[in-house]
XYZ file of N, CA and C in Angstrom:
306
model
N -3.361 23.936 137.036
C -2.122 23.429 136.480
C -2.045 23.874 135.017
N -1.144 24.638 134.682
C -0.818 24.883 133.410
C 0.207 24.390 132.496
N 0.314 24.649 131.274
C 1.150 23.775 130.359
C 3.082 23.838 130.787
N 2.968 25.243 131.728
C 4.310 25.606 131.675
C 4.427 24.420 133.001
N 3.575 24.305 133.893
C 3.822 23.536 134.904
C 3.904 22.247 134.737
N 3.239 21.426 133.619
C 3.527 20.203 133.413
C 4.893 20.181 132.750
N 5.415 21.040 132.070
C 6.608 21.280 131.398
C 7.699 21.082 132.469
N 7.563 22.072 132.784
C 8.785 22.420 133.429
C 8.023 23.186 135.139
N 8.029 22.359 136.275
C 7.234 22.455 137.211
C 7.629 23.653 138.361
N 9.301 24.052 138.024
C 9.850 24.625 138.990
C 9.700 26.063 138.361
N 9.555 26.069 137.016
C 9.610 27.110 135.619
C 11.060 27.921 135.481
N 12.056 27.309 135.964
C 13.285 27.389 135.858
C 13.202 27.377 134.537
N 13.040 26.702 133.506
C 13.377 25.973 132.308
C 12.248 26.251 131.141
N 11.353 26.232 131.764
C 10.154 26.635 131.105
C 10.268 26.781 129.487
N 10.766 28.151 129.102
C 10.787 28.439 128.113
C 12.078 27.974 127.271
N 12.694 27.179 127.559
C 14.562 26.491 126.981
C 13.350 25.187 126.825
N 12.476 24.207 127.265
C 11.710 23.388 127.206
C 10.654 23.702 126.069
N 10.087 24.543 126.240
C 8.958 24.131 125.147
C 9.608 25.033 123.529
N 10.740 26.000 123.890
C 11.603 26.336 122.366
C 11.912 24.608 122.192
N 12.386 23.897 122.757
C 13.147 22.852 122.093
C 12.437 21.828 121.561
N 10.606 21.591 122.368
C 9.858 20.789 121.753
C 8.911 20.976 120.660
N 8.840 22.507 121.114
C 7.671 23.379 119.696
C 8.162 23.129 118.815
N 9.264 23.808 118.239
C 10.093 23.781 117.236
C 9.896 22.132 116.557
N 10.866 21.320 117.072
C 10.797 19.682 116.324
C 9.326 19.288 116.207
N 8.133 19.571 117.148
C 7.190 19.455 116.866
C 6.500 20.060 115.293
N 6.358 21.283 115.501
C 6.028 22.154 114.000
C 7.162 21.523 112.654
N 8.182 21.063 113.461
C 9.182 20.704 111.784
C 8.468 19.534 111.264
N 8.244 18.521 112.313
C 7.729 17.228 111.942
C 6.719 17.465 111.432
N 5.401 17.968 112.215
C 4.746 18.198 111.366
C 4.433 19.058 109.650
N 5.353 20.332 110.352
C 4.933 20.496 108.521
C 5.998 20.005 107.790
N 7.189 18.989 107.681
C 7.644 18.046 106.884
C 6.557 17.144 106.681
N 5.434 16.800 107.258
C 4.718 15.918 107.244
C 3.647 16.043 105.924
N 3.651 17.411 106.358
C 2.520 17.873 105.393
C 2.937 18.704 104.301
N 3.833 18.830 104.575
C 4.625 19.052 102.747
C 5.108 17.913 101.991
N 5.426 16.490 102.382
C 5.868 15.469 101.809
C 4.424 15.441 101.205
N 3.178 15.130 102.117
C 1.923 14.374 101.731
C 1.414 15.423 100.752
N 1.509 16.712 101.064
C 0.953 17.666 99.486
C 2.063 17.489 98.427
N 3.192 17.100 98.466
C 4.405 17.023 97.100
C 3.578 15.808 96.852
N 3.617 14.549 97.449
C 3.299 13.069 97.000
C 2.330 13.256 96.178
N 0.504 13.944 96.506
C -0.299 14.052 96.068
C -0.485 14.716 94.788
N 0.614 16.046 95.180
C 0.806 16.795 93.911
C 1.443 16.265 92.707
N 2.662 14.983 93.182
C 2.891 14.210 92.068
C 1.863 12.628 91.114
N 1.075 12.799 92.202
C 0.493 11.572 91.832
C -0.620 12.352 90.861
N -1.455 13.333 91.128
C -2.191 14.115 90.216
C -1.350 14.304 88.762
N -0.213 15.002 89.082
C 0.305 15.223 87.541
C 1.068 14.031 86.843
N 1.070 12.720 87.430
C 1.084 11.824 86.794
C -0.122 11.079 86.369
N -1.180 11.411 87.207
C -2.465 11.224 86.186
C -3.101 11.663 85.263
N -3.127 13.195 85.253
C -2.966 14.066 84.253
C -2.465 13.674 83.166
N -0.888 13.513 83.383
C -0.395 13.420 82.208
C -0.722 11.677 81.584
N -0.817 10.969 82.550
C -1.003 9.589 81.375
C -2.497 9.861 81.124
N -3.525 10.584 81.616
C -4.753 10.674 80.693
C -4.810 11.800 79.786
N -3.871 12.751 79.483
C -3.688 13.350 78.503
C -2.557 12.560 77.443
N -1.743 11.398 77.653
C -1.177 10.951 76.691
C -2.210 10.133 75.615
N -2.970 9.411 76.591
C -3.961 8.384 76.629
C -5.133 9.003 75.181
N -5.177 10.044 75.509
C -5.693 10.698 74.880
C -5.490 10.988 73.662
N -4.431 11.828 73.651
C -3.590 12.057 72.627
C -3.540 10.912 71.605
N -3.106 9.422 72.380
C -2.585 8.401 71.473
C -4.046 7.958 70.858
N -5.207 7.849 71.528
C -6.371 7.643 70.926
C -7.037 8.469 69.669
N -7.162 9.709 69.608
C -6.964 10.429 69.135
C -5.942 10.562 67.747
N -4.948 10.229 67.978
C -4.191 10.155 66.738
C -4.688 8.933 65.991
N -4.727 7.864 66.921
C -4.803 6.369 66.454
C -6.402 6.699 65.369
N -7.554 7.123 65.911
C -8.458 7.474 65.939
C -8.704 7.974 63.641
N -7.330 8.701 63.959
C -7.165 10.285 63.341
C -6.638 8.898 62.196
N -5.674 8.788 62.254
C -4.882 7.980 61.421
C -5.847 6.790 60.891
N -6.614 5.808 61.585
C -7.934 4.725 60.710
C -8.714 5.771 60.261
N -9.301 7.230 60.529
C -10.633 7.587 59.755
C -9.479 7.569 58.376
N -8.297 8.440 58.697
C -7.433 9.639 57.614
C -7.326 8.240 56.260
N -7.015 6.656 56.839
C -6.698 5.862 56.103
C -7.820 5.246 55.228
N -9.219 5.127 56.013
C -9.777 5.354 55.473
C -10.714 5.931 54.439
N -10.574 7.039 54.940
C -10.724 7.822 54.032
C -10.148 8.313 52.471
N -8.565 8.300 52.924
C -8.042 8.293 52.118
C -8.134 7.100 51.167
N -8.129 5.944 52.222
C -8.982 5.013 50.998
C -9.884 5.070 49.659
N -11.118 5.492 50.380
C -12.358 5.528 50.082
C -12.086 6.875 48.998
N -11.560 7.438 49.275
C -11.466 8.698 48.377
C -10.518 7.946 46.680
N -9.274 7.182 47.295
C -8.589 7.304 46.255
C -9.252 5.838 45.406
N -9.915 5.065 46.187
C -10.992 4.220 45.442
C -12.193 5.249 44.432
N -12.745 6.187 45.160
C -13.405 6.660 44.002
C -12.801 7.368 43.012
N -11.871 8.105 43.270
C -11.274 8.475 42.434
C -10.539 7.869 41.178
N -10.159 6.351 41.356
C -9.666 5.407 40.780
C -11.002 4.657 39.594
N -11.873 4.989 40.396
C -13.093 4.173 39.783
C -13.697 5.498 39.057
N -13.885 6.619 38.862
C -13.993 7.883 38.796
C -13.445 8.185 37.166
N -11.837 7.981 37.899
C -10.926 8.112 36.401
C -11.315 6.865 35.489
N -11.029 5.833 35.808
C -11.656 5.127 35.385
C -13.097 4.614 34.041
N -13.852 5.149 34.961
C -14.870 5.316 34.201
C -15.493 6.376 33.129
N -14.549 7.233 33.665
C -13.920 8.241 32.629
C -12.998 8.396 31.468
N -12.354 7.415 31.659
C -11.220 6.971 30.604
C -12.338 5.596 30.074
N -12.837 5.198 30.503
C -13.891 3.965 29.313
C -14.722 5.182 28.951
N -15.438 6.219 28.969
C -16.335 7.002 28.790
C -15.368 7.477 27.448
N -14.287 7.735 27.590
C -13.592 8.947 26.830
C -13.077 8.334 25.031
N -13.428 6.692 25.932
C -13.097 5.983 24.943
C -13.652 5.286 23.755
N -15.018 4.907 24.645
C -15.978 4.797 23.654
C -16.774 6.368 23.342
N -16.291 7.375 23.658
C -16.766 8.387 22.377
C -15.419 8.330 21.488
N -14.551 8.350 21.822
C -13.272 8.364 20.701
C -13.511 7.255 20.060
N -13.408 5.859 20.160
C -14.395 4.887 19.315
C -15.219 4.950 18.624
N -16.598 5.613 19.113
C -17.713 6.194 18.367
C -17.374 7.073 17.114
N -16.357 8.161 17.403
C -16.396 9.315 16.974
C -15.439 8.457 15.428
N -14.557 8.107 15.788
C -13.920 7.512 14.708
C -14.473 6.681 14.025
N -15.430 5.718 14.058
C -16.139 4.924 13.550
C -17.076 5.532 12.771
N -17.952 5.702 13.116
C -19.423 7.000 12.708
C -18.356 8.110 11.570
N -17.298 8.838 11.863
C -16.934 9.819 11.300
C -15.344 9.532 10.089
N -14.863 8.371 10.339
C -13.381 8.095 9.866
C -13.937 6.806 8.540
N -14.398 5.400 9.385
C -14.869 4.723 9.210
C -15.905 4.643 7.886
């Protein structure tokens, strides 16, 4: 017993029978399997992209406390720097006038 005989037994029809079931068969299926590779393919590049945002935002966030810090820490020494430079500058200009004017 062959496929054409369970088909179509007289084989009158045979081939008008399995064009009409192959066909919707292969559509269904590869609609099947092109939805499930699009779905997958979207669910990847939406993971992608929120762990490359994720990233990104850490990273900046990251970027922005050292940069503030830093910039802190920098314009603190620098403040304390000038600073101590301008009392330095002052007691020799003090000195110098005293010792030499004085």
């Amino acid at each position: 017993m062959s496929l054409l005989d369970t088909v179509a037994p007289d084989n009158t029809n045979a081939h008008t029978v399995l064009e009409l079931r192959l066909p919707q068969d292969t559509f269904l299926h590869g609609t099947v399997v092109i939805v499930v590779v699009v779905v997958v393919l979207v669910v990847v590049v939406v993971v992608v992209v929120v762990v490359v945002v994720v990233v990104v935002v850490v990273v900046v966030v990251v970027v922005v406390v050292v940069e503030v810090v830093v910039v802190e820490v920098v314009v603190a020494a620098a403040a304390a720097t000038s600073t101590a430079a301008l009392v330095v500058v002052v007691i020799v200009v003090c000195y110098v006038i005293s010792e030499h004017c004085l």
